[in-house]
Amino acid sequence: MKLAVSTFKGQNNAFAPRLINTEQAQKATNCIVRNGNLMPRKGNSNVTPAPTIANNAKTIFLYQGTHWFSWPVDVDVVDSPIAEDEYDRAYYTGDGVPRYTNSSIATGAGVQPFANNTLGLDYPDAFSASVTYHDQSNDLNGQDPNDFESEPESGYLNLETDDDETRFYVCTYVTDFGEESAPSVVSQELNIFCEDDSVTLTFSDTGGFGTQKISRRRIYRSATSGDVTQFFLVDELPVSTDTYTDTKSVYELGAELETEEYAKPPENMSGLIATSNGVVIGFVGNTVVPSEPYLPYAYPLAYRQTLQDKIVAMAEMSSGVVIATEDKPVIMQGTLPDSFTMTVIDAALPCVSKRSMVDMGEAAIYASHEGLVSISQGGAQLITKDLLSEDYWQSLDPSTVQGYRYNEFYVGFYGGTAGFVFDLRRGDFFELDFYADAGYFDSASGTLYLMVDDELVKFDAGAALDYEWISKQFDINAITFSCMKVFANNLSATNVILHVDGEQLASFPLVGADPFVRLPAFRGSRLHIELSGSDEIESIALATSPGELNG
């Protein structure tokens, strides 16, 4: 009789050790399965030269492929959604009020970003406006002044009432980056009686804008076409200019005002993500806060939507944005933020750790109290339910889980002690015997960077780790196996331990290709195999006679 493990898989403790599949393990640490073979996971490789990283960093971010940003707190960072942004801006929440940085201030000696600006723009203060009226009696050209009425407001004759105009003004701020604020409050009503009347605006807010980088002011005035009144651009001037006189005709006006609905992001906004359609999104409590597309400084109030449950984390997937809450997950879909729709998934799968949320492409994955949850277009799935027992998952302290993408793998760390790898393609779960405080996946290179023991390292890029793989419990019904063979090209660092009825029978250090071992005589009811080392193994077999091993 022969007992063989001809292919390998990851860990399964959702069932009793005797009930799991032959290829599954009771425990699998620091290993990976490729083409059915058991292989060691590679260790970490130090990044050289070592960048300056914040002490006890909890967030790291690779800026422009060269510089490392880092913070000692949980921060959400996104690159500018603007294609080929000439300022190379990056936006982030979690370090006080929402902020952004750019290539001219981000890098420097020490921890980066070296400097930052507050995200969002104030709208201008109220300003005064007054009309200088033209004396139309100078334009009578022989006409009898008694044929015309005087306007009480101007004190002058009004020779032509058809060109009378009621006018309002607003102004906006403009930054060095071309960002335009919401408009000021509307000026008082101004009545214009001829084209030679002029309006003088006086501004008090000509400086003291902090880090908002405000440098210009745009002036708009109302104009009516049919039944519709809009504001149109009159002029743009340095923000330090305190007065402006408008003598322009309606035909000289420029573009329509487009920023009426713009608003600053809430000061306590968190969870920032950037979507593929240029919308940057954060949240406050149970409210989703989207930006204008490709304008991550403007967050119109009309775009905000409130959910029933408090939001914990968000991530984009291929078919929308996954919003994980303290109860039911939500999928937000749509192209533009004024048409986003919310679909609540009818499943109580709360997210218990904000840092566990990871965009995996086709799905978003996060930690719940029952295991890892995958949200995709098809709905919600508890992807570890047939692999991990409830007691085991709780032992990992899921509220501490932080997760990162590594190509097709979800890499998680927990409790300040250890980690795990979940292979999404094969449904395999493996433990890691080390912990990382922070991580960043560089999709361009397929590299996962981690902070391990305060050092920046590349995951799975060093020397082979020592693995441990413990098989299921095989019912052997007092069968006495006499020999064992491990199928491998060339073993140099492998040890096999056989356990019978919970007791160690024998330990075998193995070397060479396809080593054969004679077993000591034994009897028992159950047997399991423990493999450890750093060699690739194709299969392992036990038999009652040598001739059966190759069969």
Coordinates of C-alpha atoms in Angstrom, one line a residue:
M1 CA 0.0 0.0 0.0
K2 CA 1.2 3.5 -0.7
L3 CA 0.4 6.9 0.8
A4 CA 1.4 9.8 -1.3
V5 CA 1.2 13.6 -1.4
S6 CA 1.7 14.1 -5.1
T7 CA 0.8 17.9 -5.1
F8 CA 0.8 20.5 -2.5
K9 CA -1.5 23.3 -1.3
G10 CA -1.7 25.8 1.5
Q11 CA -3.1 25.7 5.0
N12 CA -6.6 24.6 6.0
N13 CA -7.7 24.6 9.6
A14 CA -11.4 25.1 9.0
F15 CA -11.8 21.3 9.3
A16 CA -10.3 18.7 11.6
P17 CA -6.7 17.6 10.4
R18 CA -8.0 14.2 9.3
L19 CA -10.7 15.7 7.1
I20 CA -8.8 18.2 5.0
N21 CA -7.7 17.2 1.4
T22 CA -4.5 15.1 0.9
E23 CA -2.7 18.1 -0.7
Q24 CA -3.6 20.5 2.0
A25 CA -1.6 21.3 5.2
Q26 CA -2.5 21.7 8.8
K27 CA 0.1 24.4 8.9
A28 CA 2.1 26.1 6.1
T29 CA 4.6 28.8 6.9
N30 CA 7.0 30.7 4.7
C31 CA 6.2 28.6 1.6
I32 CA 4.5 28.9 -1.7
V33 CA 3.1 26.4 -4.2
R34 CA 4.0 26.7 -7.8
N35 CA 2.9 24.1 -10.4
G36 CA 1.9 21.9 -7.5
N37 CA 5.4 21.9 -6.0
L38 CA 6.2 23.0 -2.5
M39 CA 8.7 25.9 -2.6
P40 CA 10.2 28.3 0.0
R41 CA 9.0 31.9 -0.1
K42 CA 12.0 34.2 -0.6
G43 CA 13.0 36.5 2.2
N44 CA 13.3 40.2 2.2
S45 CA 16.0 42.3 0.5
N46 CA 17.1 45.6 1.9
V47 CA 16.6 48.7 -0.2
T48 CA 19.9 50.4 -0.9
P49 CA 20.9 53.1 -0.4
A50 CA 18.5 53.2 2.5
P51 CA 16.2 56.3 2.4
T52 CA 15.4 58.3 5.4
I53 CA 12.1 57.0 6.9
A54 CA 10.0 58.4 9.7
N55 CA 10.5 56.7 13.1
N56 CA 7.9 53.9 13.7
A57 CA 6.5 54.5 10.2
K58 CA 3.0 53.2 9.6
T59 CA 2.7 54.5 6.1
I60 CA 5.2 54.6 3.2
F61 CA 4.6 55.9 -0.3
L62 CA 6.9 55.9 -3.4
Y63 CA 6.8 59.3 -5.0
Q64 CA 7.7 59.7 -8.6
G65 CA 9.4 56.3 -8.5
T66 CA 12.4 57.8 -6.6
H67 CA 11.5 59.4 -3.3
W68 CA 10.0 57.8 -0.2
F69 CA 7.3 59.6 1.7
S70 CA 6.6 58.2 5.2
W71 CA 4.5 59.0 8.3
P72 CA 4.3 57.5 11.8
V73 CA 0.5 57.4 11.4
D74 CA -2.0 55.8 9.0
V75 CA -2.1 58.1 6.0
D76 CA -3.9 57.6 2.6
V77 CA -1.9 59.0 -0.3
V78 CA -2.8 59.3 -4.0
D79 CA -0.9 60.6 -7.0
S80 CA -2.5 63.4 -9.0
P81 CA -5.3 62.1 -11.2
I82 CA -4.2 64.7 -13.8
A83 CA -2.3 63.0 -16.6
E84 CA 1.3 64.2 -16.8
D85 CA 0.7 66.7 -14.1
E86 CA 3.4 69.3 -14.6
Y87 CA 3.6 69.9 -10.8
D88 CA 3.7 66.1 -9.8
R89 CA 1.3 66.7 -7.0
A90 CA 0.4 64.0 -4.5
Y91 CA -2.7 64.3 -2.1
Y92 CA -3.2 62.8 1.3
T93 CA -5.4 62.5 4.3
G94 CA -4.7 61.3 7.8
D95 CA -1.9 63.7 8.9
G96 CA -4.1 66.5 10.2
V97 CA -6.2 68.4 7.6
P98 CA -6.2 67.1 4.0
R99 CA -3.0 68.2 2.3
Y100 CA -1.0 68.0 -0.9
T101 CA 2.6 68.4 -2.0
N102 CA 4.4 68.9 -5.3
S103 CA 7.8 68.5 -6.9
S104 CA 9.0 71.9 -5.8
I105 CA 8.5 71.3 -2.1
A106 CA 8.2 67.6 -1.6
T107 CA 11.8 66.5 -1.5
G108 CA 14.7 67.6 0.7
A109 CA 16.9 66.4 3.5
G110 CA 15.3 64.2 6.1
V111 CA 11.9 62.6 6.2
Q112 CA 9.7 63.4 3.2
P113 CA 7.4 65.0 2.1
F114 CA 9.6 67.9 3.1
A115 CA 6.8 70.4 2.9
N116 CA 3.1 70.5 2.0
N117 CA 0.1 72.8 1.4
T118 CA -3.4 72.6 2.8
L119 CA -5.8 71.1 0.4
G120 CA -8.8 73.2 -0.8
L121 CA -9.4 76.9 -1.3
D122 CA -11.2 79.5 0.7
Y123 CA -13.6 81.7 -1.2
P124 CA -12.9 85.4 -1.3
D125 CA -14.2 87.9 1.3
A126 CA -17.1 90.2 0.5
F127 CA -16.1 93.3 -1.3
S128 CA -17.6 96.7 -2.0
A129 CA -18.9 97.9 -5.4
S130 CA -19.9 101.3 -6.5
V131 CA -21.0 102.9 -9.7
T132 CA -19.6 106.1 -11.2
Y133 CA -22.4 107.4 -13.4
H134 CA -21.9 109.3 -16.6
D135 CA -23.7 112.6 -16.9
Q136 CA -26.0 112.0 -19.9
S137 CA -27.0 115.6 -20.2
N138 CA -23.7 116.1 -22.1
D139 CA -25.1 113.8 -24.7
L140 CA -28.4 115.6 -25.5
N141 CA -27.2 116.9 -28.9
G142 CA -29.9 119.6 -29.0
Q143 CA -32.7 117.4 -27.5
D144 CA -35.0 118.9 -24.9
P145 CA -33.9 117.7 -21.4
N146 CA -37.5 117.9 -20.3
D147 CA -38.3 115.0 -22.6
F148 CA -36.3 112.7 -20.2
E149 CA -36.6 111.6 -16.7
S150 CA -33.8 111.7 -14.1
E151 CA -32.8 108.5 -12.3
P152 CA -32.8 109.0 -8.5
E153 CA -29.9 106.6 -8.1
S154 CA -27.6 108.5 -10.5
G155 CA -29.1 112.0 -10.3
Y156 CA -28.7 112.3 -14.0
L157 CA -31.0 112.1 -17.0
N158 CA -31.5 108.7 -18.6
L159 CA -31.6 109.2 -22.3
E160 CA -32.2 105.6 -23.3
T161 CA -33.9 103.2 -20.9
D162 CA -33.6 100.2 -23.2
D163 CA -29.9 99.7 -22.3
D164 CA -30.5 99.9 -18.6
E165 CA -28.9 97.0 -16.8
T166 CA -29.1 95.5 -13.3
R167 CA -25.7 94.0 -12.5
F168 CA -24.1 91.8 -9.8
Y169 CA -20.5 90.9 -9.2
V170 CA -18.6 88.0 -7.7
C171 CA -14.9 87.1 -7.6
T172 CA -12.8 84.0 -7.1
Y173 CA -9.3 83.1 -6.1
V174 CA -6.8 81.4 -8.4
T175 CA -3.7 79.6 -7.3
D176 CA -0.2 79.2 -8.8
F177 CA -1.5 75.9 -10.2
G178 CA -4.5 77.4 -11.9
E179 CA -7.0 76.1 -9.4
E180 CA -10.0 78.3 -9.0
S181 CA -12.0 78.7 -5.8
A182 CA -15.7 79.0 -5.2
P183 CA -17.0 82.5 -5.7
S184 CA -17.4 85.2 -3.1
V185 CA -20.8 86.2 -1.9
V186 CA -22.7 88.2 -4.5
S187 CA -22.3 91.9 -4.5
Q188 CA -25.2 94.3 -3.9
E189 CA -27.4 95.1 -6.8
L190 CA -25.9 97.8 -9.1
N191 CA -28.0 99.6 -11.7
I192 CA -26.3 100.7 -14.9
F193 CA -28.0 103.3 -17.1
C194 CA -25.5 103.8 -20.0
E195 CA -22.5 102.2 -21.5
D196 CA -20.2 104.9 -20.1
D197 CA -21.1 104.1 -16.5
S198 CA -18.3 102.3 -14.7
V199 CA -18.1 100.1 -11.6
T200 CA -15.3 100.2 -9.1
L201 CA -14.7 97.2 -6.9
T202 CA -12.6 97.4 -3.7
F203 CA -11.1 94.4 -2.1
S204 CA -9.8 94.0 1.5
D205 CA -8.4 90.4 1.2
T206 CA -5.2 91.1 -0.6
G207 CA -2.8 88.7 1.3
G208 CA -2.3 86.4 4.2
F209 CA -3.5 83.2 2.4
G210 CA -1.1 80.8 4.2
T211 CA -0.2 77.7 2.2
Q212 CA -3.1 78.0 -0.3
K213 CA -0.8 79.5 -3.0
I214 CA -3.4 82.1 -4.0
S215 CA -1.9 84.5 -6.5
R216 CA -4.7 85.9 -8.7
R217 CA -8.2 87.0 -8.5
R218 CA -10.9 86.6 -11.2
I219 CA -13.8 89.0 -11.4
Y220 CA -17.2 88.0 -12.8
R221 CA -20.4 89.9 -13.4
S222 CA -23.9 88.9 -14.3
A223 CA -25.3 89.0 -17.7
T224 CA -28.7 87.9 -19.0
S225 CA -29.5 86.0 -22.1
G226 CA -33.2 85.3 -22.5
D227 CA -34.5 84.2 -19.1
V228 CA -31.1 82.9 -17.9
T229 CA -28.7 85.0 -15.9
Q230 CA -25.1 83.8 -15.5
F231 CA -21.8 85.2 -14.3
F232 CA -19.1 85.8 -16.9
L233 CA -15.5 86.6 -16.6
V234 CA -14.6 90.3 -16.6
D235 CA -10.9 90.2 -15.8
E236 CA -8.1 88.5 -13.9
L237 CA -5.6 90.5 -11.8
P238 CA -3.0 90.0 -9.1
V239 CA -4.7 89.2 -5.8
S240 CA -2.7 92.0 -4.2
T241 CA -4.5 94.6 -6.3
D242 CA -7.1 96.2 -4.0
T243 CA -9.3 98.1 -6.6
Y244 CA -10.6 97.4 -10.1
T245 CA -12.7 99.6 -12.4
D246 CA -15.0 97.7 -14.8
T247 CA -15.6 99.7 -18.0
K248 CA -16.2 96.6 -20.3
S249 CA -19.2 96.1 -22.5
V250 CA -21.2 92.9 -22.4
Y251 CA -19.6 91.8 -25.6
E252 CA -16.1 91.9 -24.0
L253 CA -17.0 89.4 -21.3
G254 CA -15.2 86.0 -21.2
A255 CA -16.0 82.5 -20.0
E256 CA -18.9 81.5 -17.7
L257 CA -18.2 81.0 -14.0
E258 CA -18.0 77.2 -13.4
T259 CA -17.0 77.0 -9.7
E260 CA -20.2 78.0 -7.9
E261 CA -20.6 74.5 -6.3
Y262 CA -16.9 74.1 -5.3
A263 CA -16.1 73.5 -1.7
K264 CA -13.1 72.7 0.4
P265 CA -12.8 69.1 1.7
P266 CA -13.9 68.6 5.3
E267 CA -11.0 69.1 7.7
N268 CA -11.6 65.6 9.1
M269 CA -11.9 63.8 5.8
S270 CA -10.0 60.5 5.6
G271 CA -9.6 57.4 3.5
L272 CA -8.5 59.2 0.3
I273 CA -8.6 57.1 -2.9
A274 CA -8.3 58.1 -6.6
T275 CA -10.5 56.5 -9.2
S276 CA -9.7 55.7 -12.8
N277 CA -12.2 58.4 -14.0
G278 CA -10.2 61.1 -12.2
V279 CA -12.4 61.5 -9.1
V280 CA -10.7 61.6 -5.8
I281 CA -12.9 60.4 -2.9
G282 CA -12.7 60.6 0.9
F283 CA -15.2 60.1 3.7
V284 CA -16.3 61.5 7.0
G285 CA -18.3 59.3 9.3
N286 CA -21.0 57.8 7.0
T287 CA -20.7 60.4 4.3
V288 CA -18.9 59.8 1.0
V289 CA -17.1 63.0 -0.2
P290 CA -16.2 62.9 -4.0
S291 CA -14.2 65.6 -5.8
E292 CA -14.8 67.2 -9.1
P293 CA -13.3 65.0 -11.8
Y294 CA -9.6 65.8 -12.1
L295 CA -9.9 68.6 -9.6
P296 CA -8.9 67.1 -6.3
Y297 CA -9.1 70.4 -4.4
A298 CA -12.8 70.9 -5.0
Y299 CA -15.5 68.8 -3.2
P300 CA -19.0 70.0 -4.1
L301 CA -21.6 69.5 -1.4
A302 CA -24.1 68.3 -4.0
Y303 CA -21.9 65.3 -4.7
R304 CA -21.8 64.0 -1.2
Q305 CA -23.9 61.0 -0.2
T306 CA -24.8 59.6 3.2
L307 CA -24.9 55.9 4.0
Q308 CA -26.7 54.2 6.7
D309 CA -23.6 52.8 8.4
K310 CA -20.3 54.4 9.3
I311 CA -17.6 54.1 6.7
V312 CA -14.4 52.3 7.6
A313 CA -12.5 52.1 4.3
M314 CA -12.8 52.4 0.5
A315 CA -11.0 50.9 -2.5
E316 CA -11.7 50.9 -6.2
M317 CA -12.2 47.7 -8.1
S318 CA -12.8 47.1 -11.8
S319 CA -16.5 47.8 -11.7
G320 CA -16.8 50.5 -9.1
V321 CA -15.8 51.6 -5.6
V322 CA -16.1 49.3 -2.7
I323 CA -17.2 51.1 0.5
A324 CA -16.7 48.9 3.6
T325 CA -18.7 49.9 6.6
E326 CA -19.3 48.8 10.2
D327 CA -22.1 46.6 8.8
K328 CA -23.0 46.0 5.2
P329 CA -20.6 46.7 2.3
V330 CA -21.7 49.1 -0.5
I331 CA -20.7 49.3 -4.2
M332 CA -20.6 52.8 -5.6
Q333 CA -20.8 53.0 -9.4
G334 CA -21.0 55.7 -12.1
T335 CA -18.8 57.8 -14.3
L336 CA -19.4 61.2 -12.9
P337 CA -19.9 62.1 -9.2
D338 CA -23.3 63.7 -9.8
S339 CA -24.6 60.4 -11.0
F340 CA -23.0 57.9 -8.6
T341 CA -25.3 55.2 -7.5
M342 CA -25.1 53.1 -4.3
T343 CA -25.8 49.4 -4.1
V344 CA -25.9 48.0 -0.6
I345 CA -24.9 44.3 -0.4
D346 CA -27.3 42.5 1.9
A347 CA -24.6 40.7 4.0
A348 CA -23.4 41.7 7.5
L349 CA -19.7 41.7 6.6
P350 CA -18.3 44.7 8.6
C351 CA -14.7 45.8 8.0
V352 CA -12.9 45.6 11.3
S353 CA -9.6 47.2 10.1
K354 CA -9.3 50.2 7.8
R355 CA -5.7 49.2 7.0
S356 CA -6.8 45.8 5.7
M357 CA -8.7 47.2 2.7
V358 CA -6.8 46.4 -0.6
D359 CA -7.6 47.1 -4.2
M360 CA -6.9 43.7 -5.9
G361 CA -8.1 44.7 -9.4
E362 CA -11.2 42.7 -10.0
A363 CA -12.1 42.8 -6.4
A364 CA -11.4 44.7 -3.1
I365 CA -10.5 42.6 -0.1
Y366 CA -10.7 43.5 3.6
A367 CA -10.7 41.8 7.0
S368 CA -14.0 41.1 8.8
H369 CA -14.6 39.4 12.1
E370 CA -15.1 36.1 10.2
G371 CA -12.2 36.2 7.7
L372 CA -11.1 37.9 4.5
V373 CA -14.0 39.4 2.5
S374 CA -13.8 39.9 -1.3
I375 CA -16.2 42.4 -2.9
S376 CA -16.6 42.2 -6.7
Q377 CA -19.2 42.8 -9.3
G378 CA -20.6 39.4 -8.4
G379 CA -21.2 40.5 -4.8
A380 CA -19.6 39.6 -1.5
Q381 CA -17.7 36.4 -0.7
L382 CA -16.0 35.3 2.5
I383 CA -13.0 33.8 0.8
T384 CA -11.3 32.2 3.8
K385 CA -14.4 30.4 5.2
D386 CA -13.4 27.0 3.9
L387 CA -9.8 27.4 5.0
L388 CA -9.6 29.2 8.3
S389 CA -11.5 28.3 11.5
E390 CA -13.2 31.0 13.5
D391 CA -10.9 30.4 16.5
Y392 CA -7.8 30.6 14.3
W393 CA -8.9 33.9 12.6
Q394 CA -9.7 35.5 15.9
S395 CA -6.2 34.5 17.2
L396 CA -4.8 36.7 14.5
D397 CA -6.6 39.7 16.0
P398 CA -8.4 40.8 12.8
S399 CA -8.8 44.4 14.0
T400 CA -5.0 44.8 13.6
V401 CA -4.7 43.4 10.1
Q402 CA -3.0 45.6 7.5
G403 CA -3.0 44.3 4.0
Y404 CA -1.1 45.0 0.7
R405 CA -1.3 43.8 -2.8
Y406 CA 1.6 41.7 -4.2
N407 CA 0.6 40.8 -7.8
E408 CA -2.0 38.0 -7.3
F409 CA -1.4 37.7 -3.6
Y410 CA -2.9 39.5 -0.6
V411 CA -0.2 40.0 2.0
G412 CA -1.4 40.7 5.5
F413 CA 0.3 41.4 8.9
Y414 CA -1.3 41.3 12.3
G415 CA -0.9 41.8 16.0
G416 CA 2.7 43.2 15.7
T417 CA 4.0 39.6 15.5
A418 CA 3.5 37.9 12.1
G419 CA 1.8 37.8 8.8
F420 CA 0.2 35.7 6.1
V421 CA -0.2 35.4 2.3
F422 CA -3.4 34.6 0.5
D423 CA -3.1 33.4 -3.1
L424 CA -6.2 34.6 -4.8
R425 CA -5.7 32.5 -7.9
R426 CA -5.3 29.2 -6.2
G427 CA -7.1 29.9 -2.9
D428 CA -4.1 29.0 -0.8
F429 CA -3.3 30.5 2.6
F430 CA 0.2 30.6 4.0
E431 CA 1.6 32.0 7.2
L432 CA 4.7 34.3 7.5
D433 CA 7.0 34.3 10.5
F434 CA 7.8 38.0 10.4
Y435 CA 5.9 41.3 10.9
A436 CA 5.9 44.5 8.9
D437 CA 4.7 47.9 10.2
A438 CA 3.9 49.4 6.8
G439 CA 4.0 48.5 3.1
Y440 CA 3.6 49.9 -0.4
F441 CA 3.0 48.0 -3.7
D442 CA 4.6 49.5 -6.7
S443 CA 2.4 48.2 -9.5
A444 CA 4.8 49.4 -12.2
S445 CA 7.5 47.1 -11.1
G446 CA 5.4 44.5 -9.3
T447 CA 7.4 45.1 -6.1
L448 CA 6.0 45.1 -2.6
Y449 CA 8.0 47.3 -0.2
L450 CA 7.7 46.7 3.5
M451 CA 9.0 48.3 6.7
V452 CA 10.5 45.5 8.8
D453 CA 12.3 46.3 12.0
D454 CA 12.5 49.9 10.9
E455 CA 14.2 48.9 7.6
L456 CA 12.8 49.4 4.1
V457 CA 12.9 46.1 2.3
K458 CA 11.6 44.4 -0.8
F459 CA 9.3 41.5 -0.1
D460 CA 10.1 38.1 -1.7
A461 CA 13.3 39.3 -3.1
G462 CA 16.1 37.8 -0.9
A463 CA 17.4 34.4 0.0
A464 CA 15.0 31.5 0.5
L465 CA 13.3 31.3 3.8
D466 CA 13.1 28.2 5.9
Y467 CA 9.5 26.8 5.5
E468 CA 7.4 24.4 7.5
W469 CA 4.6 22.3 5.9
I470 CA 2.6 19.9 8.1
S471 CA 0.3 17.4 6.2
K472 CA -3.1 16.3 7.1
Q473 CA -3.6 13.4 9.5
F474 CA -3.8 10.2 7.5
D475 CA -5.8 7.3 8.8
I476 CA -3.4 4.3 8.4
N477 CA -5.4 1.7 10.3
A478 CA -2.4 -0.1 11.8
I479 CA -0.7 -0.4 8.3
T480 CA 3.1 -0.5 8.7
F481 CA 4.9 1.5 6.2
S482 CA 8.5 0.4 5.7
C483 CA 10.0 3.1 3.4
M484 CA 9.6 6.7 2.3
K485 CA 10.8 8.6 -0.8
V486 CA 10.9 12.4 -1.3
F487 CA 10.8 13.4 -5.0
A488 CA 13.0 16.4 -5.6
N489 CA 15.9 17.3 -8.0
N490 CA 18.5 17.9 -5.4
L491 CA 17.8 18.3 -1.7
S492 CA 20.4 20.2 0.4
A493 CA 18.4 21.7 3.3
T494 CA 15.3 19.5 3.9
N495 CA 14.2 17.6 7.0
V496 CA 11.2 15.2 7.3
I497 CA 9.6 14.3 10.6
L498 CA 7.0 11.5 10.8
H499 CA 4.4 11.7 13.6
V500 CA 2.3 8.7 14.6
D501 CA -0.7 9.2 16.9
G502 CA 0.7 12.6 17.9
E503 CA 4.2 11.3 18.8
Q504 CA 7.3 11.9 16.8
L505 CA 8.4 8.6 15.2
A506 CA 11.6 9.7 13.4
S507 CA 13.4 12.7 11.9
F508 CA 15.3 12.4 8.6
P509 CA 17.7 15.1 7.2
L510 CA 17.7 14.5 3.5
V511 CA 20.1 15.4 0.7
G512 CA 20.5 14.6 -3.0
A513 CA 17.9 13.7 -5.7
D514 CA 14.8 11.6 -4.8
P515 CA 16.2 10.3 -1.5
F516 CA 14.9 7.0 -0.2
V517 CA 14.6 6.2 3.5
R518 CA 14.0 3.0 5.4
L519 CA 11.5 3.6 8.2
P520 CA 11.6 2.1 11.7
A521 CA 9.0 -0.4 12.5
F522 CA 5.8 1.1 14.0
R523 CA 2.1 0.7 14.3
G524 CA -0.6 3.4 14.8
S525 CA -3.9 4.8 13.7
R526 CA -2.9 8.2 12.3
L527 CA 0.2 9.6 10.7
H528 CA 1.2 13.1 9.5
I529 CA 4.3 14.4 7.8
E530 CA 6.2 17.5 8.7
L531 CA 8.5 19.0 6.0
S532 CA 10.9 21.8 6.8
G533 CA 13.8 23.4 4.9
S534 CA 14.3 25.5 1.8
D535 CA 14.3 23.1 -1.1
E536 CA 11.7 22.6 -3.8
I537 CA 9.8 19.4 -3.4
E538 CA 7.6 17.7 -6.0
S539 CA 6.0 15.0 -3.9
I540 CA 6.5 12.6 -1.0
A541 CA 5.4 9.0 -0.6
L542 CA 5.3 6.2 2.0
A543 CA 4.9 2.6 1.1
T544 CA 4.8 -0.9 2.6
S545 CA 7.5 -2.0 0.1
P546 CA 10.1 -0.2 -2.0
G547 CA 8.6 -1.4 -5.2
E548 CA 5.4 0.6 -4.6
L549 CA 7.2 4.0 -4.3
N550 CA 7.6 4.5 -8.0
G551 CA 4.3 3.1 -9.0

